[in-house]
Protein backbone atom coordinates (compact mmCIF):
# COMPACT_ATOMS: atom_id res chain seq x y z
CA UNK A 1 0.00 0.00 0.00
CA UNK A 2 1.19 3.48 -0.79
CA UNK A 3 1.18 5.99 2.09
CA UNK A 4 0.52 9.02 -0.14
CA UNK A 5 -1.38 9.45 -3.40
CA UNK A 6 0.57 9.97 -6.58
CA UNK A 7 1.93 13.48 -7.08
CA UNK A 8 3.28 15.47 -10.00
CA UNK A 9 7.06 15.93 -9.81
CA UNK A 10 8.94 19.13 -10.68
CA UNK A 11 9.56 17.56 -14.12
CA UNK A 12 5.81 17.09 -14.64
CA UNK A 13 5.84 13.29 -14.23
CA UNK A 14 3.32 11.42 -12.07
CA UNK A 15 5.26 9.73 -9.25
CA UNK A 16 4.60 8.16 -5.86
CA UNK A 17 4.42 10.71 -3.05
CA UNK A 18 6.54 10.39 0.07
CA UNK A 19 5.46 10.34 3.71
CA UNK A 20 7.64 11.65 6.53
CA UNK A 21 7.46 8.94 9.20
CA UNK A 22 10.54 10.15 11.09
CA UNK A 23 8.54 10.64 14.31
CA UNK A 24 7.68 6.92 14.35
CA UNK A 25 9.67 3.77 15.12
CA UNK A 26 7.76 1.28 12.99
CA UNK A 27 4.43 -0.16 11.90
CA UNK A 28 1.93 -2.32 13.74
CA UNK A 29 -0.97 -4.31 12.31
CA UNK A 30 -3.36 -7.09 13.17
CA UNK A 31 -3.38 -10.11 10.86
CA UNK A 32 -4.68 -13.63 10.46
CA UNK A 33 -4.73 -16.17 7.64
CA UNK A 34 -6.60 -19.32 6.65
CA UNK A 35 -3.44 -21.37 7.44
CA UNK A 36 -0.21 -20.42 9.19
CA UNK A 37 1.86 -18.55 6.64
CA UNK A 38 5.49 -19.33 5.91
CA UNK A 39 8.00 -17.18 4.07
CA UNK A 40 6.45 -13.84 5.06
CA UNK A 41 8.33 -10.58 4.86
CA UNK A 42 7.32 -7.02 5.64
CA UNK A 43 8.75 -4.54 3.14
CA UNK A 44 9.34 -0.85 3.80
CA UNK A 45 9.57 0.99 0.49
CA UNK A 46 11.36 4.33 0.52
CA UNK A 47 12.22 6.93 -2.12
CA UNK A 48 15.61 5.31 -2.76
CA UNK A 49 14.34 1.78 -3.32
CA UNK A 50 11.39 2.39 -5.65
CA UNK A 51 11.89 3.53 -9.24
CA UNK A 52 8.51 5.32 -9.14
CA UNK A 53 9.49 7.59 -6.25
CA UNK A 54 9.68 11.38 -6.53
CA UNK A 55 13.18 12.38 -7.72
CA UNK A 56 12.80 15.62 -5.75
CA UNK A 57 12.89 13.58 -2.53
CA UNK A 58 16.43 12.30 -3.09
CA UNK A 59 19.64 13.46 -1.49
CA UNK A 60 21.62 14.96 -4.37
CA UNK A 61 24.70 12.95 -3.33
CA UNK A 62 22.84 9.64 -3.76
CA UNK A 63 21.04 8.11 -6.71
CA UNK A 64 17.58 6.59 -6.83
CA UNK A 65 17.58 2.95 -7.88
CA UNK A 66 16.14 3.74 -11.30
CA UNK A 67 19.17 5.87 -12.20
CA UNK A 68 22.03 3.70 -10.94
CA UNK A 69 23.90 2.43 -14.06
CA UNK A 70 24.40 -1.18 -12.91
CA UNK A 71 21.11 -1.54 -11.04
CA UNK A 72 18.45 -0.15 -13.36
CA UNK A 73 15.74 -2.46 -12.07
CA UNK A 74 17.06 -3.60 -8.70
CA UNK A 75 15.12 -1.53 -6.23
CA UNK A 76 15.45 -3.90 -3.30
CA UNK A 77 13.40 -2.53 -0.37
CA UNK A 78 14.28 -2.88 3.29
CA UNK A 79 12.57 -5.91 4.78
CA UNK A 80 11.94 -7.86 7.96
CA UNK A 81 11.49 -11.61 7.52
CA UNK A 82 9.26 -13.59 9.86
CA UNK A 83 10.63 -17.05 10.68
CA UNK A 84 9.06 -20.03 12.37
CA UNK A 85 11.89 -21.44 14.45
CA UNK A 86 14.56 -21.58 11.74
CA UNK A 87 16.55 -18.93 13.68
CA UNK A 88 17.24 -16.43 10.91
CA UNK A 89 20.17 -14.58 12.46
CA UNK A 90 19.50 -11.55 10.25
CA UNK A 91 16.12 -10.90 11.95
CA UNK A 92 16.46 -12.29 15.50
CA UNK A 93 13.60 -10.16 16.87
CA UNK A 94 11.18 -11.99 14.55
CA UNK A 95 12.22 -15.60 15.19
CA UNK A 96 9.14 -17.73 15.86
CA UNK A 97 6.93 -15.04 14.35
CA UNK A 98 4.12 -16.23 12.13
CA UNK A 99 0.81 -15.02 10.81
CA UNK A 100 -1.52 -17.79 11.97
CA UNK A 101 -5.21 -18.55 11.99
CA UNK A 102 -6.08 -16.32 14.97
CA UNK A 103 -5.98 -12.54 15.04
CA UNK A 104 -2.62 -11.35 16.37
CA UNK A 105 -0.96 -7.95 16.54
CA UNK A 106 2.46 -7.57 14.92
CA UNK A 107 4.91 -4.73 15.49
CA UNK A 108 7.72 -4.29 12.98
CA UNK A 109 10.42 -1.71 13.67
CA UNK A 110 12.15 0.33 10.98
CA UNK A 111 15.50 -0.22 12.73
CA UNK A 112 15.19 -4.00 12.21
CA UNK A 113 14.73 -3.76 8.44
CA UNK A 114 17.59 -4.69 6.11
CA UNK A 115 17.98 -5.30 2.42
CA UNK A 116 17.68 -9.00 1.59
CA UNK A 117 21.19 -10.52 1.55
CA UNK A 118 20.15 -12.57 -1.50
CA UNK A 119 18.86 -9.50 -3.39
CA UNK A 120 20.88 -6.40 -2.49
CA UNK A 121 20.12 -3.30 -4.48
CA UNK A 122 20.43 0.47 -4.34
CA UNK A 123 20.81 1.53 -0.72
CA UNK A 124 19.27 4.45 1.08
CA UNK A 125 21.68 6.78 2.92
CA UNK A 126 23.35 4.99 5.87
CA UNK A 127 21.91 1.71 4.50
CA UNK A 128 18.73 2.10 6.56
CA UNK A 129 15.11 2.74 5.66
CA UNK A 130 14.75 6.43 4.78
CA UNK A 131 11.78 6.99 7.09
CA UNK A 132 11.65 10.67 6.14
CA UNK A 133 10.77 9.61 2.57
CA UNK A 134 8.62 6.48 2.91
CA UNK A 135 6.49 5.47 -0.06
CA UNK A 136 4.68 2.47 1.32
CA UNK A 137 4.48 -0.89 2.98
CA UNK A 138 3.99 -4.39 1.60
CA UNK A 139 3.44 -7.74 3.26
CA UNK A 140 4.82 -10.34 0.91
CA UNK A 141 4.26 -14.10 1.04
CA UNK A 142 6.92 -15.82 -1.06
CA UNK A 143 6.96 -19.13 -2.87
CA UNK A 144 9.19 -21.86 -1.41
CA UNK A 145 12.34 -21.78 -3.53
CA UNK A 146 13.98 -24.65 -1.63
CA UNK A 147 12.13 -27.04 -3.96
CA UNK A 148 12.60 -27.50 -7.68
CA UNK A 149 10.46 -26.17 -9.23
CA UNK A 150 9.47 -23.63 -6.55
CA UNK A 151 6.32 -24.52 -4.60
CA UNK A 152 3.54 -21.96 -4.61
CA UNK A 153 2.57 -20.66 -1.20
CA UNK A 154 -1.18 -20.16 -1.66
CA UNK A 155 -2.70 -18.01 1.03
CA UNK A 156 -5.59 -15.88 2.17
CA UNK A 157 -4.80 -13.12 4.65
CA UNK A 158 -6.76 -10.47 6.54
CA UNK A 159 -5.21 -7.25 7.85
CA UNK A 160 -6.68 -4.67 10.18
CA UNK A 161 -5.64 -1.61 12.15
CA UNK A 162 -2.41 -0.83 10.27
CA UNK A 163 -0.77 2.08 12.08
CA UNK A 164 2.52 3.76 12.84
CA UNK A 165 4.23 3.10 16.19
CA UNK A 166 5.45 6.12 18.19
XYZ file of N, CA and C in Angstrom:
498
model
N 0.842 -1.162 0.000
C 0.000 0.000 0.000
C 0.891 1.229 0.000
N 0.489 2.206 -0.758
C 1.187 3.483 -0.787
C 0.674 4.343 0.358
N 1.582 5.117 0.987
C 1.183 5.987 2.088
C 0.593 7.308 1.612
N 0.968 7.732 0.404
C 0.525 9.019 -0.144
C 0.068 8.794 -1.576
N -0.922 9.535 -2.005
C -1.375 9.446 -3.396
C -0.258 9.869 -4.330
N -0.423 9.546 -5.596
C 0.567 9.974 -6.576
C 0.573 11.494 -6.664
N 1.748 12.031 -6.965
C 1.929 13.476 -7.076
C 2.592 13.782 -8.415
N 2.593 15.045 -8.784
C 3.279 15.475 -9.999
C 4.633 16.045 -9.585
N 5.707 15.491 -10.157
C 7.057 15.928 -9.808
C 7.354 17.280 -10.450
N 8.503 17.860 -10.084
C 8.940 19.130 -10.676
C 9.094 19.013 -12.187
N 9.393 17.787 -12.673
C 9.558 17.559 -14.116
C 8.221 17.319 -14.816
N 7.127 17.284 -14.045
C 5.812 17.086 -14.643
C 5.385 15.639 -14.750
N 6.179 14.715 -14.206
C 5.837 13.293 -14.229
C 4.952 12.940 -13.037
N 4.111 11.922 -13.191
C 3.322 11.421 -12.075
C 4.171 10.387 -11.349
N 4.398 10.596 -10.053
C 5.259 9.733 -9.254
C 4.570 9.428 -7.917
N 5.127 8.463 -7.187
C 4.599 8.164 -5.856
C 5.022 9.267 -4.895
N 4.101 9.705 -4.055
C 4.416 10.709 -3.051
C 5.122 10.079 -1.862
N 5.833 10.891 -1.098
C 6.541 10.392 0.066
C 5.843 10.838 1.345
N 6.037 10.037 2.401
C 5.462 10.337 3.707
C 6.600 10.423 4.715
N 6.619 11.481 5.502
C 7.642 11.651 6.531
C 7.195 10.911 7.794
N 7.798 9.744 8.025
C 7.463 8.937 9.199
C 8.572 9.011 10.245
N 9.380 10.064 10.204
C 10.539 10.150 11.092
C 10.168 10.256 12.573
N 8.939 10.589 12.899
C 8.545 10.640 14.310
C 8.081 9.275 14.833
N 8.134 8.252 13.976
C 7.677 6.917 14.353
C 8.841 5.930 14.366
N 8.635 4.797 15.048
C 9.674 3.772 15.122
C 9.359 2.542 14.280
N 8.129 2.442 13.784
C 7.758 1.282 12.991
C 6.282 1.257 12.670
N 5.814 0.069 12.317
C 4.426 -0.159 11.905
C 3.865 -1.304 12.743
N 2.599 -1.184 13.125
C 1.927 -2.323 13.740
C 0.671 -2.631 12.930
N 0.258 -3.888 13.007
C -0.967 -4.306 12.311
C -1.471 -5.590 12.946
N -2.751 -5.830 12.776
C -3.365 -7.091 13.174
C -3.512 -7.931 11.916
N -3.266 -9.243 12.031
C -3.376 -10.110 10.860
C -3.786 -11.511 11.273
N -4.422 -12.193 10.336
C -4.685 -13.629 10.461
C -4.811 -14.185 9.052
N -4.688 -15.505 8.934
C -4.735 -16.172 7.636
C -5.529 -17.466 7.760
N -5.860 -18.066 6.625
C -6.601 -19.322 6.645
C -5.732 -20.471 7.158
N -4.425 -20.419 6.914
C -3.444 -21.368 7.436
C -2.238 -20.561 7.892
N -1.423 -21.123 8.765
C -0.207 -20.425 9.191
C 0.667 -20.182 7.972
N 1.088 -18.934 7.821
C 1.861 -18.550 6.641
C 3.357 -18.709 6.876
N 4.033 -19.232 5.890
C 5.485 -19.328 5.908
C 6.030 -18.358 4.874
N 7.280 -18.015 5.040
C 8.005 -17.179 4.071
C 7.377 -15.793 3.918
N 7.049 -15.172 5.049
C 6.448 -13.840 5.061
C 7.532 -12.802 5.308
N 7.449 -11.709 4.581
C 8.334 -10.583 4.861
C 7.545 -9.289 4.760
N 7.912 -8.349 5.637
C 7.317 -7.022 5.636
C 8.318 -6.105 4.960
N 7.863 -5.394 3.940
C 8.747 -4.542 3.144
C 8.423 -3.072 3.374
N 9.460 -2.296 3.694
C 9.340 -0.849 3.801
C 9.947 -0.258 2.531
N 9.148 0.456 1.784
C 9.574 0.993 0.494
C 9.818 2.489 0.666
N 11.049 2.915 0.382
C 11.363 4.331 0.521
C 11.713 4.927 -0.843
N 11.978 6.221 -0.854
C 12.216 6.926 -2.115
C 13.464 6.433 -2.837
N 14.388 5.805 -2.129
C 15.615 5.314 -2.756
C 15.453 3.925 -3.345
N 14.454 3.179 -2.901
C 14.336 1.781 -3.322
C 13.095 1.514 -4.172
N 12.530 2.549 -4.753
C 11.391 2.385 -5.654
C 11.584 3.317 -6.841
N 11.629 2.746 -8.022
C 11.886 3.527 -9.236
C 10.781 4.535 -9.526
N 9.619 4.405 -8.884
C 8.514 5.322 -9.138
C 8.428 6.438 -8.102
N 9.474 6.550 -7.265
C 9.494 7.593 -6.253
C 9.775 8.957 -6.850
N 9.489 9.989 -6.093
C 9.677 11.377 -6.528
C 11.158 11.728 -6.514
N 11.757 12.031 -7.683
C 13.181 12.382 -7.720
C 13.514 13.592 -6.857
N 12.560 14.453 -6.585
C 12.804 15.616 -5.747
C 13.019 15.255 -4.288
N 12.731 14.018 -3.912
C 12.889 13.581 -2.526
C 14.290 13.053 -2.238
N 15.131 12.928 -3.262
C 16.431 12.302 -3.086
C 17.510 13.267 -2.656
N 18.418 12.753 -1.844
C 19.641 13.465 -1.490
C 20.454 13.579 -2.777
N 20.913 14.766 -3.102
C 21.622 14.963 -4.366
C 22.932 14.186 -4.441
N 23.462 13.715 -3.297
C 24.700 12.948 -3.328
C 24.441 11.454 -3.542
N 23.193 11.045 -3.545
C 22.844 9.640 -3.765
C 22.009 9.532 -5.037
N 21.811 8.324 -5.487
C 21.044 8.106 -6.710
C 19.867 7.190 -6.429
N 18.701 7.525 -6.962
C 17.584 6.592 -6.833
C 17.876 5.330 -7.635
N 17.271 4.234 -7.266
C 17.580 2.946 -7.884
C 17.354 2.957 -9.391
N 16.432 3.731 -9.872
C 16.143 3.736 -11.304
C 17.261 4.377 -12.117
N 18.133 5.151 -11.469
C 19.171 5.869 -12.197
C 20.568 5.307 -12.000
N 20.710 4.287 -11.171
C 22.031 3.700 -10.945
C 22.389 2.853 -12.153
N 23.558 3.114 -12.807
C 23.897 2.431 -14.057
C 23.849 0.916 -14.006
N 24.355 0.283 -12.953
C 24.398 -1.181 -12.910
C 23.198 -1.816 -12.229
N 22.292 -1.012 -11.723
C 21.114 -1.536 -11.036
C 19.840 -0.875 -11.560
N 19.612 -0.893 -12.859
C 18.454 -0.148 -13.362
C 17.106 -0.667 -12.875
N 17.018 -1.919 -12.510
C 15.739 -2.456 -12.068
C 15.802 -3.084 -10.686
N 16.931 -2.966 -10.007
C 17.058 -3.605 -8.698
C 16.794 -2.600 -7.598
N 15.544 -2.464 -7.265
C 15.117 -1.527 -6.233
C 14.734 -2.319 -4.998
N 15.693 -3.007 -4.415
C 15.447 -3.902 -3.299
C 15.065 -3.120 -2.046
N 13.828 -3.272 -1.559
C 13.400 -2.526 -0.367
C 14.022 -3.107 0.895
N 13.842 -2.402 1.980
C 14.285 -2.878 3.288
C 13.173 -3.750 3.860
N 13.563 -4.919 4.361
C 12.574 -5.912 4.776
C 12.854 -6.437 6.181
N 11.832 -7.045 6.759
C 11.937 -7.863 7.962
C 11.286 -9.186 7.600
N 12.026 -10.279 7.815
C 11.490 -11.610 7.524
C 11.003 -12.261 8.811
N 9.785 -12.798 8.752
C 9.260 -13.587 9.861
C 9.784 -15.012 9.688
N 10.190 -15.654 10.770
C 10.632 -17.046 10.676
C 9.928 -17.873 11.737
N 9.744 -19.143 11.430
C 9.062 -20.033 12.366
C 10.058 -21.040 12.927
N 10.978 -20.544 13.766
C 11.893 -21.442 14.447
C 13.145 -21.800 13.684
N 13.342 -21.242 12.478
C 14.555 -21.578 11.741
C 15.698 -20.623 12.085
N 15.511 -19.801 13.114
C 16.548 -18.934 13.676
C 17.311 -18.147 12.611
N 16.607 -17.317 11.885
C 17.240 -16.435 10.912
C 18.019 -15.383 11.690
N 19.330 -15.484 11.661
C 20.166 -14.585 12.457
C 20.128 -13.147 11.959
N 19.610 -12.918 10.772
C 19.501 -11.555 10.255
C 18.330 -10.798 10.874
N 17.325 -11.522 11.377
C 16.123 -10.902 11.948
C 15.778 -11.584 13.275
N 16.681 -11.529 14.260
C 16.462 -12.285 15.500
C 15.218 -11.853 16.282
N 14.790 -10.614 16.138
C 13.604 -10.156 16.865
C 12.307 -10.749 16.318
N 12.388 -11.458 15.192
C 11.185 -11.992 14.549
C 11.248 -13.510 14.413
N 12.167 -14.139 15.163
C 12.223 -15.597 15.193
C 10.947 -16.095 15.870
N 10.416 -17.170 15.369
C 9.143 -17.728 15.865
C 7.995 -16.741 15.724
N 8.008 -15.973 14.660
C 6.931 -15.036 14.348
C 6.195 -15.572 13.131
N 4.898 -15.715 13.249
C 4.119 -16.234 12.129
C 2.730 -15.616 12.133
N 2.213 -15.400 10.949
C 0.814 -15.015 10.808
C 0.037 -16.323 10.779
N -0.772 -16.540 11.829
C -1.515 -17.794 11.969
C -3.001 -17.609 11.735
N -3.775 -18.531 12.263
C -5.211 -18.551 11.992
C -6.035 -17.732 12.988
N -5.402 -17.195 14.014
C -6.084 -16.325 14.972
C -5.565 -14.903 14.819
N -6.414 -13.930 15.096
C -5.980 -12.537 15.040
C -4.830 -12.317 16.011
N -3.786 -11.654 15.536
C -2.619 -11.348 16.365
C -2.059 -10.000 15.916
N -1.582 -9.219 16.889
C -0.961 -7.949 16.543
C 0.539 -8.144 16.323
N 1.046 -7.523 15.267
C 2.459 -7.574 14.925
C 3.014 -6.157 14.965
N 4.212 -6.013 15.498
C 4.910 -4.734 15.495
C 6.242 -4.949 14.799
N 6.499 -4.155 13.771
C 7.715 -4.286 12.983
C 8.439 -2.942 13.015
N 9.666 -2.947 13.508
C 10.422 -1.711 13.675
C 11.274 -1.388 12.455
N 11.325 -0.113 12.111
C 12.150 0.331 10.982
C 13.611 -0.059 11.195
N 14.089 0.054 12.431
C 15.501 -0.223 12.733
C 15.883 -1.679 12.471
N 14.913 -2.580 12.447
C 15.190 -3.998 12.213
C 15.227 -4.362 10.729
N 14.816 -3.461 9.869
C 14.729 -3.757 8.435
C 16.095 -3.676 7.768
N 16.338 -4.630 6.873
C 17.591 -4.692 6.113
C 17.256 -5.077 4.680
N 18.176 -4.783 3.770
C 17.979 -5.303 2.423
C 18.271 -6.798 2.457
N 17.532 -7.550 1.649
C 17.685 -8.998 1.591
C 19.107 -9.328 1.138
N 19.805 -10.170 1.901
C 21.189 -10.515 1.552
C 21.267 -11.265 0.222
N 20.159 -11.853 -0.229
C 20.146 -12.566 -1.501
C 19.712 -11.671 -2.658
N 19.308 -10.424 -2.349
C 18.859 -9.501 -3.389
C 19.215 -8.063 -3.014
N 20.516 -7.788 -2.834
C 20.878 -6.404 -2.491
C 20.640 -5.495 -3.684
N 20.376 -4.255 -3.405
C 20.122 -3.297 -4.481
C 20.624 -1.934 -4.090
N 20.066 -0.901 -4.682
C 20.431 0.465 -4.338
C 20.080 0.726 -2.888
N 21.033 1.284 -2.140
C 20.813 1.531 -0.719
C 20.387 2.966 -0.464
N 19.604 3.133 0.573
C 19.273 4.454 1.079
C 20.488 4.967 1.848
N 20.549 6.271 2.135
C 21.675 6.780 2.924
C 21.808 6.020 4.247
N 23.025 5.737 4.641
C 23.347 4.994 5.866
C 22.841 3.554 5.841
N 22.413 3.077 4.675
C 21.915 1.714 4.502
C 20.828 1.368 5.524
N 19.897 2.299 5.703
C 18.728 2.100 6.558
C 17.508 2.627 5.816
N 16.338 2.225 6.254
C 15.107 2.745 5.664
C 15.108 4.268 5.809
N 14.843 4.966 4.725
C 14.747 6.427 4.777
C 13.330 6.770 5.230
N 13.126 6.796 6.550
C 11.784 6.993 7.093
C 11.247 8.393 6.815
N 12.103 9.316 6.485
C 11.653 10.670 6.144
C 10.995 10.692 4.753
N 11.293 9.676 3.930
C 10.767 9.612 2.566
C 10.179 8.226 2.270
N 9.256 7.779 3.123
C 8.620 6.477 2.906
C 7.562 6.571 1.812
N 7.513 5.554 0.983
C 6.489 5.474 -0.061
C 5.366 4.529 0.340
N 5.720 3.426 0.995
C 4.681 2.471 1.323
C 5.173 1.280 2.095
N 4.276 0.327 2.221
C 4.480 -0.894 2.982
C 3.883 -2.037 2.179
N 4.539 -3.190 2.232
C 3.987 -4.388 1.597
C 4.227 -5.579 2.517
N 3.262 -6.467 2.578
C 3.438 -7.740 3.263
C 3.457 -8.779 2.155
N 4.591 -9.430 2.030
C 4.822 -10.338 0.911
C 4.903 -11.767 1.419
N 4.196 -12.669 0.739
C 4.260 -14.099 1.036
C 4.921 -14.753 -0.164
N 6.120 -15.284 0.048
C 6.919 -15.819 -1.056
C 6.626 -17.289 -1.331
N 6.967 -17.714 -2.535
C 6.959 -19.134 -2.869
C 8.134 -19.798 -2.152
N 8.099 -21.102 -2.024
C 9.191 -21.859 -1.406
C 10.184 -22.231 -2.501
N 11.331 -21.557 -2.500
C 12.340 -21.783 -3.530
C 13.337 -22.870 -3.135
N 13.098 -23.552 -2.009
C 13.984 -24.654 -1.629
C 13.635 -25.922 -2.398
N 12.539 -25.897 -3.148
C 12.131 -27.040 -3.962
C 12.351 -26.709 -5.432
N 12.441 -27.728 -6.239
C 12.602 -27.500 -7.682
C 11.514 -28.271 -8.405
N 10.630 -27.628 -9.126
C 10.464 -26.174 -9.233
C 9.935 -25.596 -7.917
N 9.979 -24.253 -7.779
C 9.468 -23.633 -6.553
C 8.013 -24.031 -6.289
N 7.678 -24.154 -5.014
C 6.325 -24.520 -4.602
C 5.545 -23.256 -4.279
N 4.387 -23.119 -4.889
C 3.538 -21.957 -4.615
C 3.122 -21.971 -3.151
N 2.988 -20.813 -2.593
C 2.568 -20.663 -1.201
C 1.206 -19.968 -1.227
N 0.169 -20.736 -1.573
C -1.176 -20.159 -1.664
C -1.617 -19.675 -0.291
N -2.310 -18.555 -0.253
C -2.700 -18.006 1.035
C -3.895 -17.080 0.896
N -4.554 -16.887 2.020
C -5.588 -15.875 2.168
C -5.287 -15.193 3.492
N -5.225 -13.869 3.476
C -4.803 -13.120 4.654
C -5.760 -11.959 4.890
N -5.965 -11.640 6.159
C -6.756 -10.473 6.537
C -5.861 -9.558 7.362
N -5.949 -8.270 7.102
C -5.206 -7.254 7.847
C -6.177 -6.248 8.416
N -5.832 -5.692 9.576
C -6.679 -4.670 10.177
C -5.791 -3.758 11.021
N -6.265 -2.554 11.225
C -5.638 -1.606 12.154
C -4.153 -1.376 11.866
N -3.799 -1.136 10.612
C -2.406 -0.827 10.266
C -2.131 0.595 10.739
N -1.066 0.751 11.547
C -0.765 2.084 12.080
C 0.723 2.234 12.380
N 1.138 3.473 12.477
C 2.523 3.763 12.840
C 2.685 3.621 14.350
N 3.892 3.219 14.771
C 4.232 3.103 16.186
C 5.049 4.320 16.580
N 4.668 4.962 17.671
C 5.451 6.118 18.189
C 6.579 5.626 19.065
